Short mmCIF file of C-alpha atoms and ligand atoms in Angstrom, two decimals:
data_model
loop_
_atom_site.label_atom_id
_atom_site.label_comp_id
_atom_site.label_asym_id
_atom_site.label_seq_id
_atom_site.Cartn_x
_atom_site.Cartn_y
_atom_site.Cartn_z
CA MET Y 1 -0.01 -0.02 0.00
CA THR Y 2 1.18 3.39 -0.78
CA ASN Y 3 0.14 5.20 2.52
CA VAL Y 4 0.77 3.89 6.19
CA VAL Y 5 -0.95 4.99 9.53
CA VAL Y 6 0.96 4.37 12.60
CA ILE Y 7 -0.90 4.53 15.94
CA GLY Y 8 -0.49 3.43 19.66
CA SER Y 9 -2.67 0.49 20.54
CA GLN Y 10 -2.25 0.79 24.17
CA TRP Y 11 -1.92 3.90 26.62
CA GLY Y 12 1.02 5.55 24.61
CA ASP Y 13 4.71 5.15 24.69
CA GLU Y 14 4.57 1.87 22.83
CA GLY Y 15 7.67 2.94 20.74
CA LYS Y 16 6.08 4.61 18.03
CA GLY Y 17 8.87 7.05 17.39
CA LYS Y 18 11.34 4.46 16.85
CA ILE Y 19 9.03 2.56 14.21
CA VAL Y 20 8.13 5.81 12.51
CA ASP Y 21 11.60 6.72 12.05
CA TRP Y 22 12.44 3.18 10.87
CA LEU Y 23 9.59 3.24 8.37
CA SER Y 24 10.30 6.91 7.31
CA GLU Y 25 13.16 5.48 5.18
CA ARG Y 26 10.55 3.99 2.97
CA ALA Y 27 8.42 7.30 3.16
CA ASP Y 28 8.36 10.71 1.40
CA ILE Y 29 6.44 12.57 3.82
CA VAL Y 30 5.73 12.00 7.49
CA VAL Y 31 2.55 13.74 8.92
CA ARG Y 32 1.35 14.27 12.60
CA PHE Y 33 -2.35 14.50 12.66
CA GLN Y 34 -3.50 15.02 16.49
CA GLY Y 35 -2.24 15.74 19.74
CA GLY Y 36 0.67 18.16 20.46
CA HIS Y 37 3.85 18.42 22.54
CA ASN Y 38 2.34 16.02 25.13
CA ALA Y 39 3.79 13.36 22.95
CA GLY Y 40 7.19 12.21 23.77
CA HIS Y 41 9.10 10.03 21.19
CA THR Y 42 12.56 8.77 21.70
CA LEU Y 43 14.73 7.75 18.73
CA VAL Y 44 18.12 6.28 19.10
CA ILE Y 45 20.23 6.29 15.95
CA ASP Y 46 23.86 5.19 16.07
CA GLY Y 47 23.82 5.66 19.90
CA THR Y 48 22.43 9.18 19.76
CA SER Y 49 19.34 9.93 21.34
CA TYR Y 50 16.72 12.41 19.66
CA LYS Y 51 13.63 13.37 21.77
CA LEU Y 52 10.76 14.68 19.79
CA SER Y 53 7.50 16.02 21.20
CA LEU Y 54 5.61 18.03 18.38
CA LEU Y 55 7.82 17.49 15.29
CA PRO Y 56 7.00 14.34 13.31
CA SER Y 57 9.71 11.65 14.00
CA GLY Y 58 10.71 11.75 10.11
CA VAL Y 59 12.20 15.09 10.63
CA VAL Y 60 15.59 13.67 11.51
CA ARG Y 61 15.96 11.78 8.16
CA PRO Y 62 17.50 14.15 5.36
CA GLY Y 63 15.41 14.45 2.36
CA LYS Y 64 12.01 13.73 3.96
CA MET Y 65 9.34 16.08 4.27
CA ALA Y 66 7.74 16.54 7.84
CA VAL Y 67 4.17 17.71 8.13
CA ILE Y 68 2.05 19.05 11.05
CA GLY Y 69 -1.55 18.52 10.13
CA ASN Y 70 -4.67 20.59 11.08
CA GLY Y 71 -5.46 18.23 13.94
CA VAL Y 72 -2.34 19.07 15.94
CA VAL Y 73 -2.57 21.79 18.57
CA VAL Y 74 0.70 23.67 18.17
CA ASP Y 75 2.52 25.44 20.86
CA PRO Y 76 4.68 27.99 19.17
CA HIS Y 77 7.09 28.37 21.87
CA ALA Y 78 7.54 24.52 22.11
CA LEU Y 79 7.93 24.48 18.52
CA ILE Y 80 10.69 26.95 18.17
CA ALA Y 81 12.58 25.32 21.16
CA GLU Y 82 12.38 21.89 19.63
CA ILE Y 83 13.51 23.11 16.24
CA ASP Y 84 16.39 24.90 18.02
CA LYS Y 85 17.24 21.78 20.17
CA LEU Y 86 17.39 19.68 17.14
CA GLU Y 87 19.68 22.10 15.31
CA LYS Y 88 21.95 21.85 17.97
CA GLN Y 89 22.07 18.13 17.25
CA GLY Y 90 22.76 18.77 13.65
CA VAL Y 91 19.23 18.35 12.44
CA LYS Y 92 18.31 21.06 9.95
CA ILE Y 93 14.76 22.26 10.08
CA THR Y 94 13.66 24.65 7.28
CA PRO Y 95 10.46 25.11 5.35
CA GLU Y 96 12.13 22.83 2.78
CA ASN Y 97 11.56 19.79 5.29
CA LEU Y 98 8.75 21.19 7.70
CA ARG Y 99 5.20 22.36 6.97
CA ILE Y 100 2.61 23.41 9.30
CA ALA Y 101 -1.09 23.42 8.48
CA ASP Y 102 -2.42 27.16 8.51
CA ASN Y 103 -5.58 25.82 9.88
CA ALA Y 104 -3.94 24.25 13.08
CA THR Y 105 -4.76 25.55 16.34
CA LEU Y 106 -2.17 27.25 18.59
CA ILE Y 107 -1.63 26.51 22.36
CA LEU Y 108 -1.03 29.73 24.15
CA SER Y 109 0.60 30.37 27.48
CA LEU Y 110 -2.77 30.76 28.99
CA HIS Y 111 -3.81 27.27 27.95
CA ARG Y 112 -0.70 25.73 29.61
CA GLU Y 113 -1.55 27.68 32.76
CA LEU Y 114 -5.12 26.69 32.94
CA ASP Y 115 -4.18 23.10 32.40
CA GLY Y 116 -1.84 23.47 35.61
CA ILE Y 117 -4.32 25.46 37.58
CA ARG Y 118 -6.96 22.61 37.12
CA GLU Y 119 -4.79 19.76 37.83
CA ASP Y 120 -3.45 21.36 41.12
CA ALA Y 121 -7.05 22.24 42.09
CA ALA Y 122 -8.17 18.61 41.43
CA SER Y 123 -5.29 17.37 43.55
CA THR Y 124 -6.12 19.57 46.63
CA SER Y 125 -9.97 19.43 46.52
CA ASN Y 126 -12.91 17.59 45.15
CA SER Y 127 -13.45 20.41 42.56
CA GLY Y 128 -12.54 18.37 39.51
CA VAL Y 129 -10.83 14.83 38.38
CA LYS Y 130 -7.19 14.87 38.44
CA ILE Y 131 -6.13 13.28 35.24
CA GLY Y 132 -2.39 13.55 35.58
CA THR Y 133 -2.14 15.54 32.27
CA THR Y 134 1.26 16.55 30.80
CA ARG Y 135 0.38 20.12 31.82
CA ARG Y 136 0.95 21.24 28.26
CA GLY Y 137 -2.30 23.08 27.69
CA ILE Y 138 -3.39 20.31 25.32
CA GLY Y 139 -7.01 19.92 26.67
CA PRO Y 140 -7.77 23.52 27.17
CA ALA Y 141 -6.38 24.33 23.64
CA TYR Y 142 -8.87 21.72 22.04
CA GLU Y 143 -11.67 23.25 24.06
CA ASP Y 144 -11.10 26.44 22.49
CA LYS Y 145 -10.98 24.82 19.06
CA VAL Y 146 -14.32 23.17 19.56
CA GLY Y 147 -15.71 26.23 21.08
CA ARG Y 148 -14.78 28.12 17.81
CA ARG Y 149 -12.66 30.91 19.45
CA ALA Y 150 -9.12 29.38 18.82
CA ILE Y 151 -6.29 31.44 17.36
CA ARG Y 152 -4.98 29.47 14.36
CA VAL Y 153 -1.56 29.45 12.60
CA MET Y 154 -2.99 31.62 9.89
CA ASP Y 155 -4.34 34.30 12.18
CA LEU Y 156 -0.68 35.11 12.87
CA ALA Y 157 -0.35 36.64 9.42
CA ASP Y 158 -3.68 38.62 9.71
CA VAL Y 159 -2.89 41.59 11.73
CA GLU Y 160 -6.28 43.12 10.80
CA THR Y 161 -8.49 40.59 12.36
CA LEU Y 162 -6.19 39.26 15.00
CA PRO Y 163 -7.11 41.86 17.87
CA ALA Y 164 -10.82 41.01 17.52
CA LYS Y 165 -10.02 37.15 17.77
CA VAL Y 166 -7.90 37.79 20.79
CA GLU Y 167 -10.69 39.95 22.51
CA ARG Y 168 -13.31 37.06 21.85
CA LEU Y 169 -10.81 34.41 23.22
CA LEU Y 170 -10.05 36.51 26.42
CA THR Y 171 -13.73 37.23 26.99
CA HIS Y 172 -14.12 33.54 27.62
CA HIS Y 173 -10.81 32.96 29.44
CA ASN Y 174 -11.17 35.94 31.81
CA ALA Y 175 -14.63 34.86 32.82
CA LEU Y 176 -13.31 31.49 33.57
CA ARG Y 177 -10.35 32.88 35.37
CA ARG Y 178 -12.57 35.15 37.49
CA GLY Y 179 -14.54 32.20 38.66
CA LEU Y 180 -11.24 30.44 39.70
CA GLY Y 181 -10.12 33.43 41.63
CA GLU Y 182 -7.24 34.10 39.13
CA ALA Y 183 -5.85 37.28 37.73
CA GLU Y 184 -7.26 38.35 34.40
CA ILE Y 185 -5.17 38.36 31.28
CA SER Y 186 -4.53 41.75 29.30
CA HIS Y 187 -5.17 41.93 25.76
CA ASP Y 188 -1.73 43.42 25.27
CA SER Y 189 0.04 40.43 26.55
CA ILE Y 190 -1.64 38.02 24.24
CA MET Y 191 -0.88 40.34 21.21
CA GLN Y 192 2.51 40.58 22.37
CA GLU Y 193 2.91 36.76 22.86
CA LEU Y 194 1.41 36.23 19.31
CA THR Y 195 3.59 38.87 17.50
CA SER Y 196 6.77 37.50 19.34
CA VAL Y 197 6.54 34.17 17.69
CA ALA Y 198 4.80 35.10 14.29
CA GLU Y 199 8.06 35.73 12.44
CA ARG Y 200 9.59 32.08 13.41
CA VAL Y 201 6.29 30.21 12.79
CA LEU Y 202 4.77 31.77 9.59
CA PRO Y 203 7.52 30.53 7.22
CA PHE Y 204 6.44 26.99 7.64
CA ARG Y 205 2.63 27.61 7.12
CA ASP Y 206 1.03 25.72 4.34
CA THR Y 207 -2.24 24.35 2.93
CA ILE Y 208 -1.69 20.86 3.99
CA TRP Y 209 -4.74 19.22 2.40
CA LEU Y 210 -3.50 20.68 -0.96
CA LEU Y 211 0.00 19.51 -0.45
CA LEU Y 212 -1.01 16.13 0.55
CA ASP Y 213 -3.30 15.79 -2.39
CA LYS Y 214 -0.79 16.79 -4.88
CA GLN Y 215 1.85 14.52 -3.39
CA ARG Y 216 -0.54 11.57 -3.30
CA ARG Y 217 -1.38 11.96 -6.92
CA ARG Y 218 2.07 12.04 -7.91
CA GLY Y 219 2.59 8.76 -6.04
CA ALA Y 220 4.53 10.13 -2.93
CA ARG Y 221 4.43 7.62 0.05
CA ILE Y 222 2.83 9.12 3.07
CA LEU Y 223 3.41 8.10 6.57
CA PHE Y 224 0.93 9.08 9.27
CA GLU Y 225 2.42 9.38 12.83
CA GLY Y 226 -0.08 9.09 15.58
CA ALA Y 227 0.68 10.23 19.21
CA GLN Y 228 -0.58 8.75 22.52
CA GLY Y 229 -2.46 5.53 22.10
CA SER Y 230 -5.93 4.24 21.45
CA LEU Y 231 -6.92 3.88 25.17
CA LEU Y 232 -6.25 7.50 25.46
CA ASP Y 233 -8.65 8.39 22.70
CA ILE Y 234 -11.32 10.98 23.78
CA ASP Y 235 -14.15 8.74 22.64
CA HIS Y 236 -12.66 5.26 22.83
CA GLY Y 237 -10.36 5.59 25.74
CA THR Y 238 -10.69 5.25 29.44
CA TYR Y 239 -12.75 8.51 29.73
CA PRO Y 240 -12.30 10.82 31.60
CA PHE Y 241 -8.64 9.64 32.01
CA VAL Y 242 -7.74 10.30 28.31
CA THR Y 243 -6.17 12.95 26.21
CA SER Y 244 -8.32 15.50 24.47
CA SER Y 245 -8.04 14.35 20.71
CA ASN Y 246 -9.06 11.19 18.77
CA THR Y 247 -6.00 9.16 18.68
CA VAL Y 248 -7.48 6.38 16.38
CA ALA Y 249 -6.30 5.78 12.87
CA GLY Y 250 -9.58 7.44 11.49
CA GLN Y 251 -8.16 10.86 12.68
CA ALA Y 252 -5.40 10.64 10.27
CA ALA Y 253 -7.73 11.61 7.57
CA ALA Y 254 -9.69 14.43 9.59
CA GLY Y 255 -6.60 15.71 11.05
CA SER Y 256 -4.49 16.12 7.92
CA GLY Y 257 -7.33 16.76 5.16
CA MET Y 258 -6.51 13.48 3.20
CA GLY Y 259 -9.55 11.51 2.42
CA PRO Y 260 -9.81 8.14 4.44
CA GLY Y 261 -9.98 6.10 1.20
CA ALA Y 262 -6.14 6.86 0.78
CA LEU Y 263 -5.02 5.98 4.25
CA GLY Y 264 -3.90 2.39 3.51
CA TYR Y 265 -2.09 0.05 5.80
CA VAL Y 266 -2.88 0.64 9.71
CA LEU Y 267 0.11 -0.35 11.80
CA GLY Y 268 -0.57 -0.71 15.63
CA ILE Y 269 2.47 -0.23 17.73
CA THR Y 270 2.17 -2.54 20.75
CA LYS Y 271 4.46 -3.02 23.56
CA ALA Y 272 5.08 -6.66 24.67
CA TYR Y 273 3.59 -5.56 28.05
CA THR Y 274 1.38 -2.69 29.28
CA THR Y 275 2.31 0.93 30.69
CA ARG Y 276 0.39 3.89 31.59
CA VAL Y 277 1.38 7.38 32.65
CA GLY Y 278 -1.00 9.43 34.59
CA GLU Y 279 -4.41 8.50 36.52
CA GLY Y 280 -7.00 6.12 35.50
CA PRO Y 281 -7.85 2.35 35.28
CA PHE Y 282 -5.23 -0.26 34.50
CA PRO Y 283 -6.60 -3.84 34.97
CA THR Y 284 -3.24 -5.70 34.64
CA GLU Y 285 -0.93 -3.02 36.55
CA LEU Y 286 1.58 -4.99 38.72
CA ASP Y 287 2.21 -3.30 42.14
CA ASP Y 288 5.04 -5.88 42.89
CA GLU Y 289 8.50 -6.62 41.99
CA ILE Y 290 7.64 -7.74 38.57
CA GLY Y 291 6.23 -4.24 37.82
CA GLN Y 292 9.27 -2.68 39.14
CA PHE Y 293 11.58 -5.11 36.94
CA LEU Y 294 9.54 -4.16 33.79
CA GLY Y 295 9.76 -0.33 34.59
CA GLU Y 296 13.69 -0.51 35.35
CA ARG Y 297 14.40 -2.91 32.31
CA GLY Y 298 12.13 -0.97 29.99
CA ARG Y 299 13.37 2.42 31.38
CA GLU Y 300 9.80 3.45 31.76
CA PHE Y 301 10.15 6.97 32.55
CA GLY Y 302 8.09 9.71 30.57
CA THR Y 303 9.91 11.46 27.77
CA VAL Y 304 7.82 14.63 28.45
CA THR Y 305 7.42 14.79 32.10
CA GLY Y 306 9.89 12.37 33.39
CA ARG Y 307 7.08 10.66 35.46
CA LYS Y 308 7.47 6.91 36.29
CA ARG Y 309 5.28 4.82 34.00
CA ARG Y 310 3.00 2.41 35.68
CA CYS Y 311 3.67 -1.24 34.40
CA GLY Y 312 1.81 -4.51 33.99
CA TRP Y 313 1.25 -7.56 31.99
CA PHE Y 314 0.22 -7.55 28.49
CA ASP Y 315 -3.53 -6.97 27.95
CA ALA Y 316 -4.76 -8.72 24.88
CA ALA Y 317 -8.41 -7.83 25.44
CA LEU Y 318 -7.65 -4.08 25.32
CA VAL Y 319 -5.31 -4.45 22.22
CA ARG Y 320 -8.14 -6.62 20.51
CA GLN Y 321 -10.49 -3.59 21.06
CA SER Y 322 -7.72 -1.28 19.32
CA VAL Y 323 -7.39 -3.80 16.38
CA ALA Y 324 -11.15 -3.10 15.90
CA THR Y 325 -11.39 0.62 16.60
CA ASN Y 326 -8.30 1.35 14.39
CA GLY Y 327 -8.79 -1.25 11.70
CA ILE Y 328 -5.24 -2.38 12.45
CA THR Y 329 -3.76 -4.38 9.55
CA GLY Y 330 -0.74 -5.52 11.55
CA ILE Y 331 1.29 -4.60 14.49
CA ALA Y 332 4.80 -3.77 15.44
CA LEU Y 333 5.48 -5.56 18.59
CA THR Y 334 8.01 -3.63 20.65
CA LYS Y 335 10.16 -4.01 23.72
CA LEU Y 336 10.06 -7.94 23.59
CA ASP Y 337 13.60 -7.78 25.05
CA VAL Y 338 12.29 -6.27 28.21
CA LEU Y 339 10.62 -9.66 29.05
CA ASP Y 340 13.98 -11.56 28.92
CA GLY Y 341 14.61 -13.48 31.96
CA LEU Y 342 11.32 -13.67 33.57
CA ASP Y 343 10.32 -17.04 34.72
CA GLU Y 344 6.70 -16.87 33.51
CA LEU Y 345 4.60 -14.48 31.68
CA LYS Y 346 0.97 -13.75 32.05
CA ILE Y 347 -1.44 -12.40 29.29
CA CYS Y 348 -4.78 -11.03 30.15
CA VAL Y 349 -7.40 -12.55 27.85
CA GLY Y 350 -10.43 -11.07 29.21
CA TYR Y 351 -12.08 -9.91 32.60
CA LYS Y 352 -14.28 -10.77 35.28
CA LEU Y 353 -16.95 -8.21 36.16
CA ASP Y 354 -19.22 -8.82 39.03
CA GLY Y 355 -18.66 -12.63 38.72
CA GLN Y 356 -19.50 -12.59 35.04
CA ASP Y 357 -16.87 -13.19 32.24
CA ILE Y 358 -16.54 -10.43 29.80
CA ASP Y 359 -14.14 -10.17 26.79
CA HIS Y 360 -13.78 -6.41 26.55
CA LEU Y 361 -13.23 -3.53 28.68
CA PRO Y 362 -16.65 -1.80 29.35
CA ALA Y 363 -17.06 1.90 28.76
CA SER Y 364 -18.43 2.68 32.28
CA GLN Y 365 -15.75 4.36 34.41
CA GLY Y 366 -17.25 2.56 37.50
CA GLN Y 367 -17.09 -0.93 35.56
CA GLN Y 368 -13.63 -0.24 34.42
CA ALA Y 369 -12.61 0.31 38.09
CA ARG Y 370 -13.99 -3.09 39.07
CA VAL Y 371 -12.93 -5.49 36.30
CA GLU Y 372 -10.38 -8.23 37.24
CA PRO Y 373 -8.23 -9.65 34.66
CA VAL Y 374 -8.25 -13.32 33.54
CA TYR Y 375 -4.89 -14.48 32.76
CA ILE Y 376 -3.26 -17.30 30.84
CA THR Y 377 0.34 -18.23 31.82
CA LEU Y 378 3.16 -18.91 29.48
CA GLU Y 379 6.63 -20.10 30.21
CA GLY Y 380 9.39 -17.37 29.95
CA TRP Y 381 12.93 -17.52 28.36
CA LYS Y 382 16.43 -17.12 29.74
CA GLU Y 383 18.19 -16.24 26.67
CA SER Y 384 18.71 -12.60 25.68
CA THR Y 385 16.69 -11.19 22.65
CA VAL Y 386 18.28 -7.79 22.78
CA GLY Y 387 19.29 -6.60 19.42
CA ALA Y 388 17.80 -9.66 17.65
CA ARG Y 389 17.34 -8.90 13.99
CA SER Y 390 15.82 -12.22 12.76
CA TRP Y 391 13.38 -14.91 14.00
CA ALA Y 392 16.45 -17.26 14.14
CA ASP Y 393 17.92 -14.99 16.98
CA LEU Y 394 14.70 -15.51 19.13
CA PRO Y 395 14.40 -18.35 21.68
CA ALA Y 396 11.47 -20.87 20.87
CA GLN Y 397 9.58 -19.54 24.01
CA ALA Y 398 9.84 -16.00 22.84
CA ILE Y 399 8.42 -17.00 19.29
CA LYS Y 400 5.62 -18.78 21.31
CA TYR Y 401 4.87 -15.73 23.17
CA VAL Y 402 4.56 -13.53 19.92
CA ARG Y 403 2.34 -16.15 18.26
CA GLN Y 404 0.02 -16.17 21.39
CA VAL Y 405 -0.29 -12.46 21.20
CA GLU Y 406 -1.04 -12.49 17.48
CA ALA Y 407 -3.74 -15.25 18.16
CA LEU Y 408 -5.39 -13.45 21.12
CA ILE Y 409 -5.49 -9.95 19.33
CA GLY Y 410 -6.62 -11.17 15.96
CA ALA Y 411 -3.74 -9.40 13.91
CA PRO Y 412 -0.38 -10.39 12.73
CA VAL Y 413 3.00 -9.10 13.59
CA ALA Y 414 4.49 -7.11 10.89
CA LEU Y 415 7.51 -5.74 12.80
CA LEU Y 416 9.40 -6.84 15.93
CA SER Y 417 11.53 -4.56 17.89
CA THR Y 418 14.29 -5.74 20.08
CA SER Y 419 16.25 -2.58 21.23
CA PRO Y 420 15.84 1.13 21.14
CA GLU Y 421 18.27 1.19 18.20
CA ARG Y 422 16.76 2.02 14.89
CA ASP Y 423 18.23 -1.22 13.06
CA ASP Y 424 17.45 -3.81 15.76
CA THR Y 425 14.22 -4.44 14.15
CA ILE Y 426 12.78 -7.71 12.56
CA LEU Y 427 10.78 -7.17 9.49
CA VAL Y 428 8.08 -9.71 8.70
CA THR Y 429 5.81 -7.70 6.47
CA ASP Y 430 6.84 -4.33 4.98
CA PRO Y 431 3.67 -2.25 5.41
CA PHE Y 432 4.44 -0.06 2.38
CA GLU Y 433 4.69 -3.23 0.22
CA ASP Y 434 1.67 -4.96 1.46
P1 LIG X 501 6.41 6.66 21.79
O1 LIG X 501 5.84 7.65 22.72
O2 LIG X 501 5.41 5.48 21.40
O3 LIG X 501 7.18 7.00 20.67
O4 LIG X 501 7.46 5.83 22.99
P2 LIG X 501 8.46 6.46 23.80
O5 LIG X 501 9.49 6.88 22.89
O6 LIG X 501 7.71 7.55 24.66
O7 LIG X 501 9.01 5.28 24.48
C1 LIG X 501 9.42 4.19 24.17
C2 LIG X 501 10.85 3.86 24.83
O8 LIG X 501 11.18 2.60 24.47
C3 LIG X 501 12.02 4.81 24.21
O9 LIG X 501 12.83 5.11 25.16
C4 LIG X 501 12.53 3.86 23.01
O10 LIG X 501 13.95 4.26 22.86
C5 LIG X 501 12.38 2.61 23.72
N1 LIG X 501 12.16 1.46 22.76
C6 LIG X 501 11.57 1.45 21.60
N2 LIG X 501 11.60 0.18 21.20
C7 LIG X 501 12.32 -0.70 21.94
C8 LIG X 501 12.62 -2.01 22.03
O11 LIG X 501 12.33 -2.79 21.22
N3 LIG X 501 13.33 -2.44 23.01
C9 LIG X 501 13.67 -1.53 24.20
N4 LIG X 501 14.37 -2.14 25.17
N5 LIG X 501 13.31 -0.28 24.23
C10 LIG X 501 12.64 0.28 23.12
P1 LIG X 502 3.18 9.53 23.40
O1 LIG X 502 2.92 10.12 22.01
C1 LIG X 502 1.51 8.45 27.24
C2 LIG X 502 -1.49 11.05 29.04
C3 LIG X 502 -1.35 11.99 30.12
C4 LIG X 502 -2.55 11.86 30.98
C5 LIG X 502 -3.56 11.96 29.78
C6 LIG X 502 -3.96 13.36 29.46
O2 LIG X 502 4.57 9.81 23.89
O3 LIG X 502 2.65 8.22 23.38
P2 LIG X 502 -2.88 15.52 28.22
O4 LIG X 502 -1.63 16.30 28.54
O5 LIG X 502 -2.79 14.77 26.95
O6 LIG X 502 -4.09 16.20 28.36
O7 LIG X 502 -2.79 14.22 29.35
O8 LIG X 502 -2.94 11.54 28.55
N1 LIG X 502 -0.63 11.25 27.81
C7 LIG X 502 0.09 10.34 27.47
N2 LIG X 502 0.47 9.11 27.99
N3 LIG X 502 2.15 8.90 26.20
C8 LIG X 502 1.86 9.84 25.67
O9 LIG X 502 2.18 10.40 24.34
C9 LIG X 502 0.85 10.80 26.30
N4 LIG X 502 0.08 12.01 25.85
C10 LIG X 502 -0.59 12.24 26.93
O10 LIG X 502 -0.23 11.25 30.97
O11 LIG X 502 -2.87 10.67 31.59
MG1 LIG X 503 6.15 8.66 24.42
#
């Protein structure tokens, strides 16, 4: 297939960045279509580590076009800082290799501040639900987008109408802030914030639906890079402990302006166990030495906030749901090496809810908190799989584990990842050639 959509099939941090970087060798264009700099993707290339939050992971490859689609919320300060940081690492970013949708929504400092105020208030009182957000202003910015009062990238160029747009935005935010007992924000300070970033941001602006349409027609290969994971999707995730965008594959179309018929192969990035950052239900969470082992061996600390990730067994019921909601064609199974050395491995195949067997996670928050996982147990392996680059390098028990995962989730493994390094990857099916 010509185009490939990469999404996370769990709660994020599945290793999407590494796989997108690996696949981008085969692609011409890499497109982000949702989320913002709440994403944290680590790429390791010849021992050098690159940490990306807002920019598509393809940006580190020379000659590839990186695109930020309209579905993304763009913090201009974070954008500039990330460009500058990557340039220090020798990655050149110019309008030649980065384009940003002119209809993408901006995250302003007031959004970031509001995100923090709400999280703090929820921690110290019963006035809200603490989500454990990344405090990057993602939720508040999407609220303004849906409320039709957001400032968008193109508005930075329209000095005539910008003051009225800021006025409308502040009418809403200052009312909100008065209610929260916070100081009001002046029109001047927002105008100043916007004018200070305009010069750096505007050269990248483009009409992305048009660019993608032209490129698609001339046969370019387009790789869509999802952020977060399907269980963090605003509709399909563990609401309200979710992010504020649709993270499922269908959003690749709406968040970029390319029609869904052209999307092609959907690759679900799937960690060989499960992790979650922030609050919310996690049926297979391990609060014991095995959970600690996975966290240490897998270096499960957030790229964005440095928070410790919660760890647990692989949950096949959750990933089976992701296979359905994303239309996953195949998965990239990552971090298999982290399981090396465990005596036995458990896989959750369904749940018990109030004494009844169920095969999927119910949507209700109360029921999600009550489900108990039903496990099967597999024998582990003692050999190292770190850096394995072919099936022949894997012990028989590891292959059995992979086959069991495939059978339970109902999707085949297309790629297998055995270390953070770009090339420590086993290719089974090339998503671009399928
Ligand atoms: P993303 O948010 O989905 O891109 O994932 P992150 O980059 O936040 O987290 C995945 C982490 O695991 C990163 O530190 C990667 O370098 C690392 N990683 C990716 N694939 C593998 C793998 O197969 N084995 C090991 N040990 N680490 C991996
Ligand atoms: P990548 O792309 C893991 C989580 C936060 C919080 C919830 C809402 O690296 O996989 P938000 O700031 O989005 O409003 O926070 O979503 N979250 C992530 N968890 N990986 C991510 O991105 C995440 N982005 C947001 O921890 O629970
Ligand atoms: Mg991450």
